[in-house]
Amino acid sequence: MTAILEAKGLSASYGTNLVLHDIQIAIHPGEVVGLMGRNGMGKTTLIRSLLGLLPPRSGSVLLDGVDAASLKPFQRARAGIATVPEGRGIFASLSVRENLRFAARPGGAWTEERVLSVFPRLAERILHRGNHLSGGEQQMLAIGRALMTNPRLMILDEATEGLAPLIRDEIWHTIALVRDAGVAILVVDKTVSAVLSLADRVVVLVKGATVYSGAPDGLLRDPATMHRHLGVDG
Amino acid sequence: MQNAGVSTFLAQLLNGLQYGLLLFLIGSGLTLIFGVMRVINLAHGSLFMIGAYLAYVVAGWTGSFWFALPAAISGGILFGTFLEAALFRRFRDREHLDQVLLTFALILIFEEARSILVDNQFHSVAVPELLDFSIPIVGGFAYSAYRLAVLAVCLAVAGLMVLVVERTNIGASIRAAAENPEMVGLLGLDARRIHMLVFAAGTALAMLAGALAAPLQSVYPNMGDGFLILSFIVVVIGGLGSIGGAFWAALLVGTIDTLGKAYVPQLAGIAVCGLMALVLLVRPSGLFARG
């Protein structure tokens, strides 16, 4: 099966500073891939490269098996790639409704009504501006807004960072719901247990290079890697 | 005697409001272009001048001023689209100094083109016959129907702009692009189209202001310079990127400038600058900046 989004031998740099080395990663339809690693290991840089925000230094990014080098970020988004970025990217001066409608791409299963039924708290605050929402509500809005684009693949970068445990649980529950609806997911998160329980495959990055790529079970059976690269003691 | 004083005050007050609304047409484009594209367009005053000359030329060719208004709007949309695609798009991510140099060069180019295509003389554009009369306002005071029409047109444009920017999906896109253009792209919208739309609209508004102003004053070289300076003051007082702010600030600046020139001419030049300095001291982001 052709991957929705794939990096082949991808290297990327900020100026002369090479931050990604020969990365291979593929996300297939309906699949959940966890991208893991400590801070500063290149996870967000990889996501930026996949989205077309950072051009590769070598290697390539493929969208539906075709080289995406000529595609700008908005064209990749229109091809069905939705993003919940680190920091959420909520438009502060737009209301909840405007944030949702602004992103809407009609014709898919995710409508405003469906998104609001998943996040009833957003329905209660529909006329509030983005900057008047709590952190948890902003995250719900960021996910809801991404769903409004009716994506085939949703990329979530640190979606539960800085949230209260209850809200985190709600976000993880929603991510599982999105997966069950058939949307492929690339998730970056520091909550290792949650990522491992949700993902079909995981990729661990260390200093911009892949040190593990495979099933979560394989990683769970490798406590040394878990400890050294993810800070988790088995 | 007292009646004459009241009439003069009312006339100056209305002149100030009408001047302020013309400043709004220029300043709203300026503030939108800066807010969305982060481009400082010093040539915006020249676009006002081009609008006035276009009105002069079109009114001369056709024998009717009324053709000048759609010509200014449609010409502004086309010209703005061209300028954005050919020049401003390439300078959006450049330093402000580069943008200032580009737009200063454009001022020189536009003035030279005006000199070659028209001439360097002062010209007048007749007030359209349909509105060439005075309307009694109160007591014995009557006011120019054309000036009142300009007030009405500017108010209608202001209302339409607020409606579009605050109440429509396109307006939401414009506000979103002003906040976070990268995120706009990640949601599947082409920010370049939004930039083009905003620049074309800003150009059309400045040229419409020039066309509306043509019958109110002479049409002459560099006539946009004074408007540009006051429009920048409007943008600073109103808050960068704020349409509502530009509206109220333009009324304030237009009224203070006009009443100042009428009653305390020796202070008129510094009155609005003093106001801007005060705003910068008390609320540097502008009176109506989005928080």
Coordinates of C-alpha atoms in Angstrom, one line a residue:
Chain A
M1 CA 0.0 0.0 0.0
T2 CA 1.3 3.4 -0.9
A3 CA 2.1 5.6 2.1
I4 CA 0.2 8.9 2.4
L5 CA 3.4 10.6 3.5
E6 CA 6.9 9.3 3.4
A7 CA 10.4 10.5 4.0
K8 CA 13.2 8.7 2.1
G9 CA 16.8 9.3 3.2
L10 CA 15.7 12.7 4.4
S11 CA 18.4 15.1 5.7
A12 CA 17.6 18.7 6.7
S13 CA 19.5 21.6 8.2
Y14 CA 19.2 25.0 9.7
G15 CA 21.9 26.9 7.8
T16 CA 25.0 24.8 8.1
N17 CA 23.7 22.9 11.1
L18 CA 22.6 19.5 10.0
V19 CA 19.7 18.4 12.2
L20 CA 18.2 15.4 10.4
H21 CA 20.3 12.6 9.0
D22 CA 19.0 10.0 6.5
I23 CA 15.5 9.6 8.0
Q24 CA 13.1 7.0 6.7
I25 CA 9.6 7.2 7.9
A26 CA 6.2 6.3 6.2
I27 CA 2.7 6.8 7.4
H28 CA 0.1 4.6 5.6
P29 CA -3.6 5.1 5.5
G30 CA -5.3 4.3 8.8
E31 CA -2.0 3.8 10.6
V32 CA -0.8 5.5 13.8
V33 CA 2.9 6.2 13.9
G34 CA 4.5 7.5 17.1
L35 CA 7.6 9.8 16.7
M36 CA 9.6 9.8 19.9
G37 CA 12.7 11.2 21.4
R38 CA 14.0 13.6 23.9
N39 CA 13.9 17.4 23.4
G40 CA 16.0 18.7 20.6
M41 CA 16.4 15.4 18.8
G42 CA 14.8 16.6 15.6
K43 CA 11.1 15.6 15.9
T44 CA 9.6 19.0 15.1
T45 CA 12.2 19.6 12.4
L46 CA 11.2 16.3 10.8
I47 CA 7.5 17.4 10.9
R48 CA 8.4 20.8 9.4
S49 CA 10.3 19.0 6.6
L50 CA 7.3 16.7 6.0
L51 CA 5.0 19.7 5.8
G52 CA 7.2 21.6 3.4
L53 CA 8.2 24.3 5.8
L54 CA 11.8 23.3 5.7
P55 CA 13.3 22.1 2.4
P56 CA 15.3 18.9 2.6
R57 CA 19.1 19.1 2.2
S58 CA 19.1 15.7 0.6
G59 CA 16.6 12.8 0.2
S60 CA 12.9 13.4 -0.5
V61 CA 9.4 13.6 0.9
L62 CA 6.8 11.7 -1.0
L63 CA 3.1 12.4 -0.9
D64 CA 1.0 9.4 -2.1
G65 CA 4.2 8.1 -3.6
V66 CA 5.0 11.2 -5.6
D67 CA 7.9 13.6 -4.8
A68 CA 6.4 16.5 -3.0
A69 CA 9.4 18.9 -3.5
S70 CA 7.4 21.2 -5.6
L71 CA 4.4 21.3 -3.3
K72 CA 4.0 24.2 -0.9
P73 CA 2.6 23.6 2.6
F74 CA -0.9 24.7 1.6
Q75 CA -0.9 22.3 -1.3
R76 CA 0.2 19.4 1.0
A77 CA -2.6 20.5 3.4
R78 CA -5.1 20.4 0.6
A79 CA -3.9 16.9 -0.2
G80 CA -5.3 15.8 3.1
I81 CA -2.5 16.5 5.6
A82 CA -3.7 18.3 8.7
T83 CA -1.5 19.6 11.4
V84 CA -1.9 20.3 15.1
P85 CA 1.3 22.2 15.7
E86 CA 3.4 22.6 18.8
G87 CA 2.0 25.7 20.5
R88 CA -1.4 25.0 18.9
G89 CA -1.4 27.8 16.4
I90 CA -4.8 29.1 17.4
F91 CA -5.8 32.4 15.8
A92 CA -6.2 34.6 18.9
S93 CA -8.5 37.2 17.3
L94 CA -10.8 34.7 15.7
S95 CA -13.7 33.2 17.6
V96 CA -14.0 29.4 18.1
R97 CA -16.5 29.3 15.3
E98 CA -14.4 31.4 12.9
N99 CA -11.3 29.2 13.7
L100 CA -13.4 26.1 12.8
R101 CA -15.2 27.5 9.7
F102 CA -12.0 29.1 8.4
A103 CA -10.4 25.6 8.1
A104 CA -13.5 23.8 6.8
R105 CA -13.2 21.7 3.7
P106 CA -16.7 20.5 2.9
G107 CA -17.6 17.1 1.5
G108 CA -16.1 15.0 4.3
A109 CA -17.4 13.3 7.4
W110 CA -16.1 16.0 9.8
T111 CA -18.6 18.8 10.0
E112 CA -18.9 21.6 12.5
E113 CA -21.7 19.7 14.3
R114 CA -19.6 16.5 14.5
V115 CA -16.5 18.4 15.8
L116 CA -18.6 20.2 18.4
S117 CA -20.2 16.9 19.5
V118 CA -16.7 15.5 20.1
F119 CA -15.8 18.7 22.0
P120 CA -18.9 19.9 23.7
R121 CA -16.8 22.5 25.6
L122 CA -16.1 24.2 22.4
A123 CA -19.8 24.4 21.7
E124 CA -20.2 26.3 25.0
R125 CA -17.5 28.8 24.0
I126 CA -18.4 29.0 20.3
L127 CA -18.3 32.8 20.2
H128 CA -15.3 33.3 22.4
R129 CA -12.0 34.4 20.9
G130 CA -9.1 32.0 20.7
N131 CA -7.1 34.0 23.2
H132 CA -9.9 33.7 25.8
L133 CA -9.8 29.9 25.9
S134 CA -7.9 27.8 28.4
G135 CA -4.9 25.8 27.3
G136 CA -7.0 22.6 27.1
E137 CA -9.8 24.3 25.2
Q138 CA -7.2 25.7 22.7
Q139 CA -5.9 22.2 22.2
M140 CA -9.4 20.9 21.5
L141 CA -9.9 23.8 19.1
A142 CA -6.6 23.0 17.3
I143 CA -7.6 19.3 16.9
G144 CA -11.2 20.3 15.9
R145 CA -9.9 22.7 13.4
A146 CA -7.6 20.1 11.9
L147 CA -10.5 17.7 11.7
M148 CA -12.6 20.4 9.9
T149 CA -10.2 20.0 6.9
N150 CA -11.4 16.3 6.6
P151 CA -7.8 15.0 6.6
R152 CA -6.4 11.6 5.6
L153 CA -3.5 12.1 7.9
M154 CA -3.3 14.2 11.1
I155 CA 0.1 15.2 12.5
L156 CA 0.0 16.1 16.2
D157 CA 3.1 17.7 17.7
E158 CA 3.1 17.7 21.5
A159 CA -0.7 17.8 21.6
T160 CA -0.9 17.1 25.4
E161 CA 2.0 19.3 26.5
G162 CA 1.3 21.5 29.5
L163 CA -2.3 20.2 30.0
A164 CA -3.9 19.0 33.2
P165 CA -4.1 15.1 33.5
L166 CA -7.9 15.0 32.9
I167 CA -7.7 17.1 29.8
R168 CA -4.8 15.0 28.6
D169 CA -6.9 11.9 29.0
E170 CA -9.7 13.6 27.0
I171 CA -7.2 14.5 24.2
W172 CA -5.9 10.9 24.0
H173 CA -9.4 9.6 24.0
T174 CA -10.2 11.9 21.0
I175 CA -7.0 10.9 19.2
A176 CA -8.1 7.3 19.5
L177 CA -11.6 8.3 18.2
V178 CA -9.9 10.0 15.2
R179 CA -7.9 6.8 14.5
D180 CA -11.0 4.7 14.8
A181 CA -12.6 7.0 12.2
G182 CA -9.9 5.9 9.7
V183 CA -7.6 8.9 9.8
A184 CA -3.9 8.1 9.8
I185 CA -2.0 9.8 12.6
L186 CA 1.6 10.8 13.2
V187 CA 1.9 11.7 16.8
V188 CA 4.8 13.3 18.7
D189 CA 4.4 13.3 22.5
K190 CA 6.4 12.9 25.6
T191 CA 3.8 10.6 27.2
V192 CA 5.6 7.4 26.2
S193 CA 3.0 5.0 27.6
A194 CA 0.1 6.7 25.7
V195 CA 2.0 6.8 22.5
L196 CA 3.1 3.2 22.8
S197 CA -0.5 2.0 23.5
L198 CA -1.9 3.9 20.6
A199 CA 0.7 3.5 17.9
D200 CA 1.0 0.7 15.3
R201 CA 4.7 1.7 14.8
V202 CA 7.1 4.0 16.5
V203 CA 10.2 5.8 15.4
V204 CA 12.8 7.0 17.9
L205 CA 15.1 9.9 17.0
V206 CA 18.4 10.7 18.6
K207 CA 20.4 13.7 17.4
G208 CA 18.4 13.7 14.2
A209 CA 18.9 10.1 13.3
T210 CA 16.7 7.0 13.7
V211 CA 17.7 4.6 16.5
Y212 CA 14.6 2.6 16.5
S213 CA 11.8 2.0 14.0
G214 CA 9.3 -0.8 14.5
A215 CA 6.4 -2.1 16.5
P216 CA 5.8 -0.7 20.0
D217 CA 6.3 -4.2 21.4
G218 CA 9.9 -4.3 20.1
L219 CA 10.6 -1.1 22.0
L220 CA 9.0 -2.3 25.1
R221 CA 11.3 -5.4 25.0
D222 CA 14.3 -3.1 24.8
P223 CA 14.6 -1.4 28.2
A224 CA 18.0 0.0 27.5
T225 CA 16.8 2.1 24.5
M226 CA 13.7 3.1 26.5
H227 CA 15.9 4.3 29.4
R228 CA 18.7 5.9 27.3
H229 CA 16.6 7.7 24.7
L230 CA 13.2 8.2 26.2
G231 CA 14.0 8.4 29.9
V232 CA 11.7 5.6 30.8
D233 CA 12.6 2.8 33.2
G234 CA 11.0 -0.4 32.6
Chain B
M1 CA -22.1 87.5 14.0
Q2 CA -22.6 84.6 16.4
N3 CA -24.5 82.7 13.7
A4 CA -21.6 83.2 11.3
G5 CA -19.2 81.8 13.9
V6 CA -21.4 78.7 14.4
S7 CA -21.8 78.2 10.7
T8 CA -18.0 78.4 10.2
F9 CA -17.5 75.9 13.1
L10 CA -20.0 73.5 11.6
A11 CA -18.5 73.8 8.1
Q12 CA -15.0 73.2 9.5
L13 CA -16.3 70.3 11.6
L14 CA -17.9 68.7 8.6
N15 CA -14.8 69.4 6.5
G16 CA -12.7 67.7 9.2
L17 CA -14.9 64.6 9.3
Q18 CA -14.8 64.4 5.5
Y19 CA -11.1 64.9 5.5
G20 CA -10.8 62.2 8.2
L21 CA -12.9 59.8 6.2
L22 CA -10.6 60.3 3.2
L23 CA -7.7 59.6 5.5
F24 CA -9.5 56.5 6.6
L25 CA -9.7 55.2 3.0
I26 CA -5.9 55.6 2.7
G27 CA -5.0 54.6 6.2
S28 CA -7.2 51.5 6.2
G29 CA -5.3 50.1 3.2
L30 CA -2.0 51.0 4.7
T31 CA -2.8 49.4 8.0
L32 CA -4.2 46.2 6.3
I33 CA -1.2 45.9 4.1
F34 CA 1.2 46.3 7.0
G35 CA -0.9 44.1 9.3
V36 CA -1.2 41.2 6.8
M37 CA 2.0 41.5 4.8
R38 CA 4.3 43.3 7.2
V39 CA 5.2 45.7 4.4
I40 CA 5.7 49.4 4.9
N41 CA 4.4 51.0 1.8
L42 CA 5.7 54.6 1.5
A43 CA 4.2 54.7 -2.0
H44 CA 0.7 54.5 -0.7
G45 CA 0.4 58.3 -0.9
S46 CA 1.4 58.1 -4.6
L47 CA -1.5 55.7 -5.2
F48 CA -3.8 58.5 -3.8
M49 CA -2.2 60.9 -6.3
I50 CA -2.6 58.4 -9.2
G51 CA -6.3 58.1 -8.3
A52 CA -6.7 61.9 -8.4
Y53 CA -4.9 62.1 -11.8
L54 CA -6.9 59.2 -13.1
A55 CA -10.1 61.1 -12.2
Y56 CA -8.8 64.2 -13.9
V57 CA -7.9 62.3 -17.1
V58 CA -11.1 60.1 -17.2
A59 CA -13.4 63.1 -16.4
G60 CA -11.6 65.0 -19.2
W61 CA -11.9 62.2 -21.7
T62 CA -15.5 61.2 -21.0
G63 CA -16.8 64.6 -19.9
S64 CA -18.3 63.0 -16.8
F65 CA -16.7 62.7 -13.3
W66 CA -18.9 59.6 -12.6
F67 CA -16.8 57.4 -14.8
A68 CA -13.8 58.3 -12.7
L69 CA -15.0 56.4 -9.6
P70 CA -15.3 52.9 -11.1
A71 CA -12.1 53.6 -13.1
A72 CA -10.3 54.3 -9.8
I73 CA -11.6 51.2 -8.1
S74 CA -11.1 48.8 -11.0
G75 CA -7.8 50.4 -11.9
G76 CA -6.7 50.2 -8.3
I77 CA -7.6 46.5 -8.1
L78 CA -5.6 45.7 -11.3
F79 CA -2.7 48.0 -10.5
G80 CA -2.5 46.6 -6.9
T81 CA -2.6 43.0 -8.1
F82 CA 0.2 43.8 -10.5
L83 CA 2.3 45.6 -7.9
E84 CA 1.9 42.7 -5.4
A85 CA 2.7 40.0 -7.8
A86 CA 5.6 41.8 -9.5
L87 CA 7.3 43.5 -6.5
F88 CA 5.8 43.4 -3.1
R89 CA 5.6 39.6 -2.9
R90 CA 9.3 39.4 -3.3
F91 CA 10.0 41.9 -0.6
R92 CA 7.6 40.6 2.0
D93 CA 10.3 38.7 3.9
R94 CA 12.9 41.3 3.4
E95 CA 14.1 43.8 6.0
H96 CA 12.0 46.9 6.5
L97 CA 14.9 49.0 5.1
D98 CA 14.7 47.1 1.8
Q99 CA 10.9 47.7 1.7
V100 CA 11.4 51.4 2.4
L101 CA 13.9 51.7 -0.4
L102 CA 11.6 49.8 -2.8
T103 CA 8.6 52.0 -2.0
F104 CA 10.6 55.2 -2.0
A105 CA 11.8 54.2 -5.5
L106 CA 8.2 53.6 -6.5
I107 CA 7.3 57.2 -5.4
L108 CA 10.0 58.5 -7.7
I109 CA 8.9 56.3 -10.6
F110 CA 5.2 57.1 -10.2
E111 CA 6.0 60.9 -10.1
E112 CA 8.2 60.6 -13.1
A113 CA 5.5 58.6 -15.0
R114 CA 2.9 61.2 -14.0
S115 CA 5.1 64.0 -15.3
I116 CA 5.6 62.1 -18.6
L117 CA 2.0 60.9 -19.1
V118 CA 0.2 64.1 -17.9
D119 CA 2.3 67.1 -17.0
N120 CA 3.6 69.1 -14.0
Q121 CA 0.8 71.6 -13.8
F122 CA -2.0 72.1 -11.3
H123 CA -5.4 71.0 -12.5
S124 CA -8.9 71.2 -11.3
V125 CA -11.7 68.6 -11.6
A126 CA -15.2 70.1 -11.7
V127 CA -17.7 69.0 -9.0
P128 CA -20.2 66.8 -10.8
E129 CA -23.2 68.9 -11.9
L130 CA -25.6 66.6 -10.1
L131 CA -24.1 67.4 -6.7
D132 CA -23.0 71.0 -7.4
F133 CA -25.3 72.7 -4.9
S134 CA -25.5 73.3 -1.2
I135 CA -27.9 71.5 1.3
P136 CA -29.3 73.6 4.2
I137 CA -28.2 71.9 7.4
V138 CA -29.4 74.1 10.3
G139 CA -30.5 77.7 10.5
G140 CA -28.8 79.6 7.7
F141 CA -26.0 77.1 7.4
A142 CA -25.7 75.1 4.2
Y143 CA -23.1 72.6 3.1
S144 CA -21.8 71.3 -0.2
A145 CA -23.8 68.4 -1.5
Y146 CA -20.7 66.9 -3.0
R147 CA -18.8 67.0 0.3
L148 CA -21.8 65.3 2.0
A149 CA -21.8 62.7 -0.7
V150 CA -18.1 62.1 -0.1
L151 CA -18.9 61.7 3.6
A152 CA -21.6 59.2 2.8
V153 CA -19.5 57.2 0.3
C154 CA -16.6 57.0 2.8
L155 CA -18.9 55.9 5.6
A156 CA -20.5 53.2 3.3
V157 CA -17.0 51.9 2.4
A158 CA -16.0 51.9 6.0
G159 CA -19.1 50.0 7.0
L160 CA -18.5 47.5 4.2
M161 CA -14.9 47.0 5.2
V162 CA -15.8 46.4 8.8
L163 CA -18.5 44.0 7.7
V164 CA -16.1 42.1 5.4
V165 CA -13.2 42.0 7.8
E166 CA -15.2 41.1 10.9
R167 CA -18.1 39.1 9.7
T168 CA -17.1 37.0 6.6
N169 CA -14.9 34.0 6.0
I170 CA -12.7 36.2 3.8
G171 CA -12.3 38.6 6.6
A172 CA -11.4 35.8 9.0
S173 CA -8.8 34.6 6.5
I174 CA -7.3 38.1 6.4
R175 CA -7.2 38.4 10.2
A176 CA -5.7 34.9 10.4
A177 CA -3.1 35.7 7.8
A178 CA -2.2 38.8 9.8
E179 CA -1.7 36.7 12.9
N180 CA 0.0 33.6 11.7
P181 CA 0.5 33.2 7.9
E182 CA 2.4 29.8 8.4
M183 CA -0.6 28.3 10.1
V184 CA -2.9 29.6 7.4
G185 CA -0.9 27.7 4.9
L186 CA -1.0 24.5 7.0
L187 CA -4.8 24.7 6.9
G188 CA -4.7 24.7 3.1
L189 CA -5.1 28.3 2.3
D190 CA -2.7 30.1 0.0
A191 CA -1.5 33.1 2.0
R192 CA -0.2 34.7 -1.3
R193 CA -3.8 35.0 -2.5
I194 CA -4.8 36.7 0.7
H195 CA -1.8 39.1 0.3
M196 CA -2.8 39.8 -3.2
L197 CA -6.4 40.5 -2.2
V198 CA -5.4 42.8 0.6
F199 CA -2.9 44.7 -1.5
A200 CA -5.3 45.1 -4.4
A201 CA -8.0 46.3 -2.0
G202 CA -5.7 48.8 -0.3
T203 CA -4.6 50.2 -3.6
A204 CA -8.2 50.5 -4.8
L205 CA -9.1 52.3 -1.6
A206 CA -6.2 54.8 -1.9
M207 CA -7.0 55.5 -5.6
L208 CA -10.8 55.8 -4.8
A209 CA -9.8 58.4 -2.1
G210 CA -7.7 60.3 -4.7
A211 CA -10.6 60.3 -7.2
L212 CA -13.1 61.5 -4.6
A213 CA -10.7 64.2 -3.4
A214 CA -10.0 65.5 -7.0
P215 CA -13.0 67.9 -7.1
L216 CA -12.3 69.0 -3.5
Q217 CA -8.8 70.3 -4.2
S218 CA -6.4 70.9 -7.0
V219 CA -4.8 67.9 -8.7
Y220 CA -1.1 68.4 -8.5
P221 CA 2.3 66.7 -8.3
N222 CA 3.2 65.0 -5.0
M223 CA -0.3 65.7 -3.7
G224 CA -0.2 62.4 -1.8
D225 CA 2.7 63.3 0.4
G226 CA 0.6 65.2 3.0
F227 CA -2.0 62.5 3.0
L228 CA 0.6 59.8 3.5
I229 CA 2.1 61.4 6.5
L230 CA -1.3 61.9 8.2
S231 CA -2.3 58.3 7.2
F232 CA 0.8 56.9 8.9
I233 CA -0.2 58.9 12.0
V234 CA -3.7 57.4 11.7
V235 CA -2.3 53.9 11.5
V236 CA -0.1 54.5 14.6
I237 CA -2.8 56.0 16.7
G238 CA -5.4 53.4 15.6
G239 CA -3.1 50.5 16.1
L240 CA -1.3 48.6 13.3
G241 CA -3.7 46.2 11.5
S242 CA -6.9 47.6 13.1
I243 CA -9.6 48.7 10.7
G244 CA -11.8 50.0 13.5
G245 CA -8.8 51.8 15.0
A246 CA -8.0 53.4 11.6
F247 CA -11.6 54.6 11.4
W248 CA -11.7 56.4 14.7
A249 CA -8.1 57.6 14.5
A250 CA -8.8 59.0 11.0
L251 CA -11.8 61.0 12.3
L252 CA -9.8 62.3 15.2
V253 CA -6.8 63.3 13.1
G254 CA -8.9 64.8 10.3
T255 CA -11.0 66.8 12.7
I256 CA -8.1 68.0 14.8
D257 CA -6.0 68.9 11.7
T258 CA -8.9 70.8 10.1
L259 CA -10.1 72.7 13.2
G260 CA -6.5 73.4 14.1
K261 CA -5.8 75.0 10.8
A262 CA -9.0 77.1 11.0
Y263 CA -8.7 78.3 14.6
V264 CA -5.0 77.9 15.7
P265 CA -3.1 77.8 12.5
Q266 CA 0.3 78.3 14.3
L267 CA -0.3 75.0 16.2
A268 CA -2.0 73.0 13.5
G269 CA 1.1 71.5 12.2
I270 CA 2.1 69.9 15.5
A271 CA -1.3 69.1 16.9
V272 CA -1.7 65.7 15.3
C273 CA 2.0 64.9 15.8
G274 CA 1.6 65.8 19.5
L275 CA -1.4 63.5 19.7
M276 CA 0.5 60.7 18.1
A277 CA 3.4 61.2 20.5
L278 CA 0.9 61.1 23.4
V279 CA -0.6 57.9 22.2
L280 CA 2.9 56.4 21.7
L281 CA 3.7 57.3 25.3
V282 CA 0.5 56.1 26.9
R283 CA -0.4 53.1 24.6
P284 CA 2.4 52.3 22.2
S285 CA 0.4 49.6 20.4
G286 CA -2.2 52.2 19.4
L287 CA -5.6 53.1 20.9
F288 CA -7.5 50.2 19.2
A289 CA -4.8 47.5 18.8
R290 CA -6.1 44.0 19.1
G291 CA -5.0 42.6 22.4

